[in-house]
């Protein structure tokens, strides 16, 4: 009995090589490394999917005004290049009613705590990066799908989803 207990203690809970052999590789080997973590290729594909959803949300929106969202998130004249993360965070209220006339008013919009443009201007380098990380964390907490009120209309929900995607993309570019 003691030898069985010793063997059980020595053997790993899951032998990844056996699992892969039994199930034809288990997780697709092009997406996962030996330790079962997502590979660089999968992360790239996930980013492309997020970008595709972001593109769809800001350009083909049937509920909110795409021109308001495009002007907010991207630079003129062609609105292809995104604004800086600082500008995006400072100008989020421009996407809310009454500026965005295609979206109905909701009390939740008023709970947004605006970021002061001057707070970002006095910082640079690593200090600016840390300040932006904290600001993004606060914005994402406010915009998180699980934190949104249940009584939002589809228009309102779509605006929050677009804001979430734009901020997340801008954050990813900052952290590269």
mmCIF file with all atom_site columns, C-alpha atoms in Angstrom:
data_model
loop_
_atom_site.group_PDB
_atom_site.id
_atom_site.type_symbol
_atom_site.label_atom_id
_atom_site.label_alt_id
_atom_site.label_comp_id
_atom_site.label_asym_id
_atom_site.label_entity_id
_atom_site.label_seq_id
_atom_site.pdbx_PDB_ins_code
_atom_site.Cartn_x
_atom_site.Cartn_y
_atom_site.Cartn_z
_atom_site.occupancy
_atom_site.B_iso_or_equiv
_atom_site.pdbx_formal_charge
_atom_site.auth_seq_id
_atom_site.auth_comp_id
_atom_site.auth_asym_id
_atom_site.auth_atom_id
_atom_site.pdbx_PDB_model_num
ATOM 1   C CA . UNK A 1 1   ? 0.000   0.000  0.000   1.00 0.00 ? 1   UNK A CA 1
ATOM 2   C CA . UNK A 1 2   ? 2.840   2.345  0.784   1.00 0.00 ? 2   UNK A CA 1
ATOM 3   C CA . UNK A 1 3   ? 4.387   1.791  -2.649  1.00 0.00 ? 3   UNK A CA 1
ATOM 4   C CA . UNK A 1 4   ? 1.110   2.799  -4.357  1.00 0.00 ? 4   UNK A CA 1
ATOM 5   C CA . UNK A 1 5   ? 1.018   5.985  -2.344  1.00 0.00 ? 5   UNK A CA 1
ATOM 6   C CA . UNK A 1 6   ? 4.644   6.750  -3.265  1.00 0.00 ? 6   UNK A CA 1
ATOM 7   C CA . UNK A 1 7   ? 3.935   6.131  -6.961  1.00 0.00 ? 7   UNK A CA 1
ATOM 8   C CA . UNK A 1 8   ? 0.893   8.404  -6.834  1.00 0.00 ? 8   UNK A CA 1
ATOM 9   C CA . UNK A 1 9   ? 2.970   11.136 -5.283  1.00 0.00 ? 9   UNK A CA 1
ATOM 10  C CA . UNK A 1 10  ? 5.737   10.861 -7.896  1.00 0.00 ? 10  UNK A CA 1
ATOM 11  C CA . UNK A 1 11  ? 3.503   10.725 -10.989 1.00 0.00 ? 11  UNK A CA 1
ATOM 12  C CA . UNK A 1 12  ? 2.284   14.074 -12.255 1.00 0.00 ? 12  UNK A CA 1
ATOM 13  C CA . UNK A 1 13  ? -1.414  14.712 -12.249 1.00 0.00 ? 13  UNK A CA 1
ATOM 14  C CA . UNK A 1 14  ? -1.516  15.064 -16.048 1.00 0.00 ? 14  UNK A CA 1
ATOM 15  C CA . UNK A 1 15  ? 1.181   13.854 -18.404 1.00 0.00 ? 15  UNK A CA 1
ATOM 16  C CA . UNK A 1 16  ? 0.906   16.325 -21.302 1.00 0.00 ? 16  UNK A CA 1
ATOM 17  C CA . UNK A 1 17  ? 2.802   14.088 -23.736 1.00 0.00 ? 17  UNK A CA 1
ATOM 18  C CA . UNK A 1 18  ? 0.462   11.138 -23.092 1.00 0.00 ? 18  UNK A CA 1
ATOM 19  C CA . UNK A 1 19  ? -2.570  13.386 -23.322 1.00 0.00 ? 19  UNK A CA 1
ATOM 20  C CA . UNK A 1 20  ? -1.412  14.775 -26.672 1.00 0.00 ? 20  UNK A CA 1
ATOM 21  C CA . UNK A 1 21  ? -0.702  11.282 -27.974 1.00 0.00 ? 21  UNK A CA 1
ATOM 22  C CA . UNK A 1 22  ? -4.114  9.985  -26.866 1.00 0.00 ? 22  UNK A CA 1
ATOM 23  C CA . UNK A 1 23  ? -6.092  12.844 -28.373 1.00 0.00 ? 23  UNK A CA 1
ATOM 24  C CA . UNK A 1 24  ? -4.155  13.593 -31.530 1.00 0.00 ? 24  UNK A CA 1
ATOM 25  C CA . UNK A 1 25  ? -2.191  16.417 -30.010 1.00 0.00 ? 25  UNK A CA 1
ATOM 26  C CA . UNK A 1 26  ? -4.951  17.509 -27.627 1.00 0.00 ? 26  UNK A CA 1
ATOM 27  C CA . UNK A 1 27  ? -4.749  21.220 -28.123 1.00 0.00 ? 27  UNK A CA 1
ATOM 28  C CA . UNK A 1 28  ? -3.742  22.245 -31.597 1.00 0.00 ? 28  UNK A CA 1
ATOM 29  C CA . UNK A 1 29  ? 0.062   22.319 -31.506 1.00 0.00 ? 29  UNK A CA 1
ATOM 30  C CA . UNK A 1 30  ? 0.278   25.441 -33.678 1.00 0.00 ? 30  UNK A CA 1
ATOM 31  C CA . UNK A 1 31  ? -1.591  27.349 -30.963 1.00 0.00 ? 31  UNK A CA 1
ATOM 32  C CA . UNK A 1 32  ? -0.161  25.938 -27.755 1.00 0.00 ? 32  UNK A CA 1
ATOM 33  C CA . UNK A 1 33  ? 3.370   25.403 -26.571 1.00 0.00 ? 33  UNK A CA 1
ATOM 34  C CA . UNK A 1 34  ? 4.631   22.440 -24.525 1.00 0.00 ? 34  UNK A CA 1
ATOM 35  C CA . UNK A 1 35  ? 3.312   23.920 -21.297 1.00 0.00 ? 35  UNK A CA 1
ATOM 36  C CA . UNK A 1 36  ? -0.235  24.323 -22.655 1.00 0.00 ? 36  UNK A CA 1
ATOM 37  C CA . UNK A 1 37  ? -0.004  28.105 -22.915 1.00 0.00 ? 37  UNK A CA 1
ATOM 38  C CA . UNK A 1 38  ? -1.279  30.062 -25.892 1.00 0.00 ? 38  UNK A CA 1
ATOM 39  C CA . UNK A 1 39  ? 1.384   30.557 -28.520 1.00 0.00 ? 39  UNK A CA 1
ATOM 40  C CA . UNK A 1 40  ? 2.389   33.807 -30.144 1.00 0.00 ? 40  UNK A CA 1
ATOM 41  C CA . UNK A 1 41  ? 0.430   32.766 -33.257 1.00 0.00 ? 41  UNK A CA 1
ATOM 42  C CA . UNK A 1 42  ? -2.826  32.338 -31.343 1.00 0.00 ? 42  UNK A CA 1
ATOM 43  C CA . UNK A 1 43  ? -2.325  35.670 -29.595 1.00 0.00 ? 43  UNK A CA 1
ATOM 44  C CA . UNK A 1 44  ? -1.835  37.326 -33.003 1.00 0.00 ? 44  UNK A CA 1
ATOM 45  C CA . UNK A 1 45  ? -5.005  35.728 -34.364 1.00 0.00 ? 45  UNK A CA 1
ATOM 46  C CA . UNK A 1 46  ? -6.987  36.812 -31.303 1.00 0.00 ? 46  UNK A CA 1
ATOM 47  C CA . UNK A 1 47  ? -5.722  40.383 -31.779 1.00 0.00 ? 47  UNK A CA 1
ATOM 48  C CA . UNK A 1 48  ? -6.783  40.276 -35.443 1.00 0.00 ? 48  UNK A CA 1
ATOM 49  C CA . UNK A 1 49  ? -10.253 39.117 -34.389 1.00 0.00 ? 49  UNK A CA 1
ATOM 50  C CA . UNK A 1 50  ? -10.501 41.962 -31.868 1.00 0.00 ? 50  UNK A CA 1
ATOM 51  C CA . UNK A 1 51  ? -9.396  44.414 -34.549 1.00 0.00 ? 51  UNK A CA 1
ATOM 52  C CA . UNK A 1 52  ? -11.999 43.007 -36.915 1.00 0.00 ? 52  UNK A CA 1
ATOM 53  C CA . UNK A 1 53  ? -14.711 43.401 -34.268 1.00 0.00 ? 53  UNK A CA 1
ATOM 54  C CA . UNK A 1 54  ? -13.478 46.914 -33.508 1.00 0.00 ? 54  UNK A CA 1
ATOM 55  C CA . UNK A 1 55  ? -13.563 47.756 -37.223 1.00 0.00 ? 55  UNK A CA 1
ATOM 56  C CA . UNK A 1 56  ? -17.093 46.363 -37.529 1.00 0.00 ? 56  UNK A CA 1
ATOM 57  C CA . UNK A 1 57  ? -18.284 48.216 -34.444 1.00 0.00 ? 57  UNK A CA 1
ATOM 58  C CA . UNK A 1 58  ? -16.994 51.617 -35.513 1.00 0.00 ? 58  UNK A CA 1
ATOM 59  C CA . UNK A 1 59  ? -17.737 51.442 -39.238 1.00 0.00 ? 59  UNK A CA 1
ATOM 60  C CA . UNK A 1 60  ? -20.898 49.360 -39.682 1.00 0.00 ? 60  UNK A CA 1
ATOM 61  C CA . UNK A 1 61  ? -22.840 50.228 -36.586 1.00 0.00 ? 61  UNK A CA 1
ATOM 62  C CA . UNK A 1 62  ? -26.582 50.345 -37.158 1.00 0.00 ? 62  UNK A CA 1
ATOM 63  C CA . UNK A 1 63  ? -27.481 51.714 -33.724 1.00 0.00 ? 63  UNK A CA 1
ATOM 64  C CA . UNK A 1 64  ? -24.998 54.390 -32.828 1.00 0.00 ? 64  UNK A CA 1
ATOM 65  C CA . UNK A 1 65  ? -23.617 57.083 -35.090 1.00 0.00 ? 65  UNK A CA 1
ATOM 66  C CA . UNK A 1 66  ? -20.430 55.687 -36.660 1.00 0.00 ? 66  UNK A CA 1
ATOM 67  C CA . UNK A 1 67  ? -19.207 59.155 -37.594 1.00 0.00 ? 67  UNK A CA 1
ATOM 68  C CA . UNK A 1 68  ? -19.194 60.192 -33.934 1.00 0.00 ? 68  UNK A CA 1
ATOM 69  C CA . UNK A 1 69  ? -17.270 57.074 -32.946 1.00 0.00 ? 69  UNK A CA 1
ATOM 70  C CA . UNK A 1 70  ? -14.842 57.337 -35.865 1.00 0.00 ? 70  UNK A CA 1
ATOM 71  C CA . UNK A 1 71  ? -14.118 61.009 -35.180 1.00 0.00 ? 71  UNK A CA 1
ATOM 72  C CA . UNK A 1 72  ? -13.594 60.187 -31.532 1.00 0.00 ? 72  UNK A CA 1
ATOM 73  C CA . UNK A 1 73  ? -11.256 57.225 -32.003 1.00 0.00 ? 73  UNK A CA 1
ATOM 74  C CA . UNK A 1 74  ? -9.389  58.039 -35.230 1.00 0.00 ? 74  UNK A CA 1
ATOM 75  C CA . UNK A 1 75  ? -7.550  60.997 -36.723 1.00 0.00 ? 75  UNK A CA 1
ATOM 76  C CA . UNK A 1 76  ? -8.767  63.029 -39.700 1.00 0.00 ? 76  UNK A CA 1
ATOM 77  C CA . UNK A 1 77  ? -8.804  63.345 -42.653 1.00 0.00 ? 77  UNK A CA 1
ATOM 78  C CA . UNK A 1 78  ? -9.365  59.657 -43.517 1.00 0.00 ? 78  UNK A CA 1
ATOM 79  C CA . UNK A 1 79  ? -10.014 58.367 -39.946 1.00 0.00 ? 79  UNK A CA 1
ATOM 80  C CA . UNK A 1 80  ? -7.742  55.350 -40.448 1.00 0.00 ? 80  UNK A CA 1
ATOM 81  C CA . UNK A 1 81  ? -5.060  56.175 -37.853 1.00 0.00 ? 81  UNK A CA 1
ATOM 82  C CA . UNK A 1 82  ? -6.155  55.970 -34.203 1.00 0.00 ? 82  UNK A CA 1
ATOM 83  C CA . UNK A 1 83  ? -5.721  58.833 -31.769 1.00 0.00 ? 83  UNK A CA 1
ATOM 84  C CA . UNK A 1 84  ? -3.323  58.489 -28.849 1.00 0.00 ? 84  UNK A CA 1
ATOM 85  C CA . UNK A 1 85  ? -4.479  56.684 -25.739 1.00 0.00 ? 85  UNK A CA 1
ATOM 86  C CA . UNK A 1 86  ? -4.319  59.960 -23.785 1.00 0.00 ? 86  UNK A CA 1
ATOM 87  C CA . UNK A 1 87  ? -6.691  61.687 -26.190 1.00 0.00 ? 87  UNK A CA 1
ATOM 88  C CA . UNK A 1 88  ? -9.042  58.709 -26.283 1.00 0.00 ? 88  UNK A CA 1
ATOM 89  C CA . UNK A 1 89  ? -9.320  58.604 -22.478 1.00 0.00 ? 89  UNK A CA 1
ATOM 90  C CA . UNK A 1 90  ? -9.818  62.355 -22.147 1.00 0.00 ? 90  UNK A CA 1
ATOM 91  C CA . UNK A 1 91  ? -12.504 62.521 -24.846 1.00 0.00 ? 91  UNK A CA 1
ATOM 92  C CA . UNK A 1 92  ? -14.656 59.486 -23.969 1.00 0.00 ? 92  UNK A CA 1
ATOM 93  C CA . UNK A 1 93  ? -17.597 61.741 -22.945 1.00 0.00 ? 93  UNK A CA 1
ATOM 94  C CA . UNK A 1 94  ? -17.842 62.931 -26.577 1.00 0.00 ? 94  UNK A CA 1
ATOM 95  C CA . UNK A 1 95  ? -19.316 59.523 -27.435 1.00 0.00 ? 95  UNK A CA 1
ATOM 96  C CA . UNK A 1 96  ? -22.105 59.873 -24.869 1.00 0.00 ? 96  UNK A CA 1
ATOM 97  C CA . UNK A 1 97  ? -25.431 61.636 -25.305 1.00 0.00 ? 97  UNK A CA 1
ATOM 98  C CA . UNK A 1 98  ? -26.158 64.447 -26.081 1.00 0.00 ? 98  UNK A CA 1
ATOM 99  C CA . UNK A 1 99  ? -23.086 64.617 -28.381 1.00 0.00 ? 99  UNK A CA 1
ATOM 100 C CA . UNK A 1 100 ? -23.931 61.235 -29.858 1.00 0.00 ? 100 UNK A CA 1
ATOM 101 C CA . UNK A 1 101 ? -27.549 61.865 -30.822 1.00 0.00 ? 101 UNK A CA 1
ATOM 102 C CA . UNK A 1 102 ? -28.159 58.258 -31.935 1.00 0.00 ? 102 UNK A CA 1
ATOM 103 C CA . UNK A 1 103 ? -27.783 56.994 -28.365 1.00 0.00 ? 103 UNK A CA 1
ATOM 104 C CA . UNK A 1 104 ? -30.427 57.407 -25.701 1.00 0.00 ? 104 UNK A CA 1
ATOM 105 C CA . UNK A 1 105 ? -29.608 58.982 -22.362 1.00 0.00 ? 105 UNK A CA 1
ATOM 106 C CA . UNK A 1 106 ? -28.922 56.719 -19.373 1.00 0.00 ? 106 UNK A CA 1
ATOM 107 C CA . UNK A 1 107 ? -27.860 57.662 -15.851 1.00 0.00 ? 107 UNK A CA 1
ATOM 108 C CA . UNK A 1 108 ? -24.826 55.379 -16.164 1.00 0.00 ? 108 UNK A CA 1
ATOM 109 C CA . UNK A 1 109 ? -23.223 57.787 -18.653 1.00 0.00 ? 109 UNK A CA 1
ATOM 110 C CA . UNK A 1 110 ? -23.153 60.436 -15.915 1.00 0.00 ? 110 UNK A CA 1
ATOM 111 C CA . UNK A 1 111 ? -21.091 58.172 -13.640 1.00 0.00 ? 111 UNK A CA 1
ATOM 112 C CA . UNK A 1 112 ? -18.075 58.398 -15.965 1.00 0.00 ? 112 UNK A CA 1
ATOM 113 C CA . UNK A 1 113 ? -15.252 60.220 -14.211 1.00 0.00 ? 113 UNK A CA 1
ATOM 114 C CA . UNK A 1 114 ? -13.513 62.425 -16.751 1.00 0.00 ? 114 UNK A CA 1
ATOM 115 C CA . UNK A 1 115 ? -9.759  62.436 -17.111 1.00 0.00 ? 115 UNK A CA 1
ATOM 116 C CA . UNK A 1 116 ? -8.056  65.813 -17.051 1.00 0.00 ? 116 UNK A CA 1
ATOM 117 C CA . UNK A 1 117 ? -5.960  66.471 -20.161 1.00 0.00 ? 117 UNK A CA 1
ATOM 118 C CA . UNK A 1 118 ? -3.401  68.371 -18.108 1.00 0.00 ? 118 UNK A CA 1
ATOM 119 C CA . UNK A 1 119 ? -2.755  65.349 -15.895 1.00 0.00 ? 119 UNK A CA 1
ATOM 120 C CA . UNK A 1 120 ? -1.159  63.577 -18.853 1.00 0.00 ? 120 UNK A CA 1
ATOM 121 C CA . UNK A 1 121 ? 0.729   66.601 -20.204 1.00 0.00 ? 121 UNK A CA 1
ATOM 122 C CA . UNK A 1 122 ? 3.022   66.976 -17.185 1.00 0.00 ? 122 UNK A CA 1
ATOM 123 C CA . UNK A 1 123 ? 4.264   63.378 -17.362 1.00 0.00 ? 123 UNK A CA 1
ATOM 124 C CA . UNK A 1 124 ? 6.608   61.577 -19.738 1.00 0.00 ? 124 UNK A CA 1
ATOM 125 C CA . UNK A 1 125 ? 8.362   58.240 -20.205 1.00 0.00 ? 125 UNK A CA 1
ATOM 126 C CA . UNK A 1 126 ? 7.695   55.553 -17.625 1.00 0.00 ? 126 UNK A CA 1
ATOM 127 C CA . UNK A 1 127 ? 5.703   57.932 -15.409 1.00 0.00 ? 127 UNK A CA 1
ATOM 128 C CA . UNK A 1 128 ? 3.281   58.632 -18.269 1.00 0.00 ? 128 UNK A CA 1
ATOM 129 C CA . UNK A 1 129 ? 3.029   54.939 -19.077 1.00 0.00 ? 129 UNK A CA 1
ATOM 130 C CA . UNK A 1 130 ? 2.147   54.077 -15.459 1.00 0.00 ? 130 UNK A CA 1
ATOM 131 C CA . UNK A 1 131 ? -0.388  56.900 -15.286 1.00 0.00 ? 131 UNK A CA 1
ATOM 132 C CA . UNK A 1 132 ? -1.995  55.656 -18.506 1.00 0.00 ? 132 UNK A CA 1
ATOM 133 C CA . UNK A 1 133 ? -2.113  52.100 -17.169 1.00 0.00 ? 133 UNK A CA 1
ATOM 134 C CA . UNK A 1 134 ? -3.985  53.295 -14.075 1.00 0.00 ? 134 UNK A CA 1
ATOM 135 C CA . UNK A 1 135 ? -6.359  55.389 -16.176 1.00 0.00 ? 135 UNK A CA 1
ATOM 136 C CA . UNK A 1 136 ? -7.037  52.447 -18.502 1.00 0.00 ? 136 UNK A CA 1
ATOM 137 C CA . UNK A 1 137 ? -7.710  50.194 -15.530 1.00 0.00 ? 137 UNK A CA 1
ATOM 138 C CA . UNK A 1 138 ? -10.317 52.667 -14.234 1.00 0.00 ? 138 UNK A CA 1
ATOM 139 C CA . UNK A 1 139 ? -11.888 53.038 -17.682 1.00 0.00 ? 139 UNK A CA 1
ATOM 140 C CA . UNK A 1 140 ? -12.045 49.287 -18.225 1.00 0.00 ? 140 UNK A CA 1
ATOM 141 C CA . UNK A 1 141 ? -13.608 48.812 -14.803 1.00 0.00 ? 141 UNK A CA 1
ATOM 142 C CA . UNK A 1 142 ? -16.357 51.268 -15.768 1.00 0.00 ? 142 UNK A CA 1
ATOM 143 C CA . UNK A 1 143 ? -16.828 49.754 -19.244 1.00 0.00 ? 143 UNK A CA 1
ATOM 144 C CA . UNK A 1 144 ? -16.549 46.084 -18.304 1.00 0.00 ? 144 UNK A CA 1
ATOM 145 C CA . UNK A 1 145 ? -19.535 44.155 -19.710 1.00 0.00 ? 145 UNK A CA 1
ATOM 146 C CA . UNK A 1 146 ? -20.252 42.561 -16.319 1.00 0.00 ? 146 UNK A CA 1
ATOM 147 C CA . UNK A 1 147 ? -20.425 45.997 -14.648 1.00 0.00 ? 147 UNK A CA 1
ATOM 148 C CA . UNK A 1 148 ? -22.876 47.576 -17.101 1.00 0.00 ? 148 UNK A CA 1
ATOM 149 C CA . UNK A 1 149 ? -26.495 48.055 -15.997 1.00 0.00 ? 149 UNK A CA 1
ATOM 150 C CA . UNK A 1 150 ? -28.969 45.426 -17.160 1.00 0.00 ? 150 UNK A CA 1
ATOM 151 C CA . UNK A 1 151 ? -31.438 47.981 -18.520 1.00 0.00 ? 151 UNK A CA 1
ATOM 152 C CA . UNK A 1 152 ? -29.212 49.401 -21.286 1.00 0.00 ? 152 UNK A CA 1
ATOM 153 C CA . UNK A 1 153 ? -30.649 49.609 -24.774 1.00 0.00 ? 153 UNK A CA 1
ATOM 154 C CA . UNK A 1 154 ? -28.837 47.929 -27.630 1.00 0.00 ? 154 UNK A CA 1
ATOM 155 C CA . UNK A 1 155 ? -27.557 51.343 -28.792 1.00 0.00 ? 155 UNK A CA 1
ATOM 156 C CA . UNK A 1 156 ? -26.077 52.098 -25.387 1.00 0.00 ? 156 UNK A CA 1
ATOM 157 C CA . UNK A 1 157 ? -24.580 48.634 -25.021 1.00 0.00 ? 157 UNK A CA 1
ATOM 158 C CA . UNK A 1 158 ? -22.973 48.946 -28.453 1.00 0.00 ? 158 UNK A CA 1
ATOM 159 C CA . UNK A 1 159 ? -21.365 52.280 -27.542 1.00 0.00 ? 159 UNK A CA 1
ATOM 160 C CA . UNK A 1 160 ? -19.893 50.773 -24.369 1.00 0.00 ? 160 UNK A CA 1
ATOM 161 C CA . UNK A 1 161 ? -18.626 47.752 -26.301 1.00 0.00 ? 161 UNK A CA 1
ATOM 162 C CA . UNK A 1 162 ? -16.991 50.003 -28.897 1.00 0.00 ? 162 UNK A CA 1
ATOM 163 C CA . UNK A 1 163 ? -15.367 52.126 -26.186 1.00 0.00 ? 163 UNK A CA 1
ATOM 164 C CA . UNK A 1 164 ? -14.076 48.945 -24.517 1.00 0.00 ? 164 UNK A CA 1
ATOM 165 C CA . UNK A 1 165 ? -12.563 47.682 -27.804 1.00 0.00 ? 165 UNK A CA 1
ATOM 166 C CA . UNK A 1 166 ? -10.969 50.996 -28.762 1.00 0.00 ? 166 UNK A CA 1
ATOM 167 C CA . UNK A 1 167 ? -9.390  51.487 -25.333 1.00 0.00 ? 167 UNK A CA 1
ATOM 168 C CA . UNK A 1 168 ? -8.195  47.894 -25.249 1.00 0.00 ? 168 UNK A CA 1
ATOM 169 C CA . UNK A 1 169 ? -6.565  48.248 -28.706 1.00 0.00 ? 169 UNK A CA 1
ATOM 170 C CA . UNK A 1 170 ? -4.920  51.544 -27.740 1.00 0.00 ? 170 UNK A CA 1
ATOM 171 C CA . UNK A 1 171 ? -3.633  49.969 -24.523 1.00 0.00 ? 171 UNK A CA 1
ATOM 172 C CA . UNK A 1 172 ? -2.159  47.025 -26.464 1.00 0.00 ? 172 UNK A CA 1
ATOM 173 C CA . UNK A 1 173 ? -0.284  49.438 -28.746 1.00 0.00 ? 173 UNK A CA 1
ATOM 174 C CA . UNK A 1 174 ? 1.055   51.339 -25.746 1.00 0.00 ? 174 UNK A CA 1
ATOM 175 C CA . UNK A 1 175 ? 2.394   48.169 -24.116 1.00 0.00 ? 175 UNK A CA 1
ATOM 176 C CA . UNK A 1 176 ? 4.246   46.913 -27.229 1.00 0.00 ? 176 UNK A CA 1
#
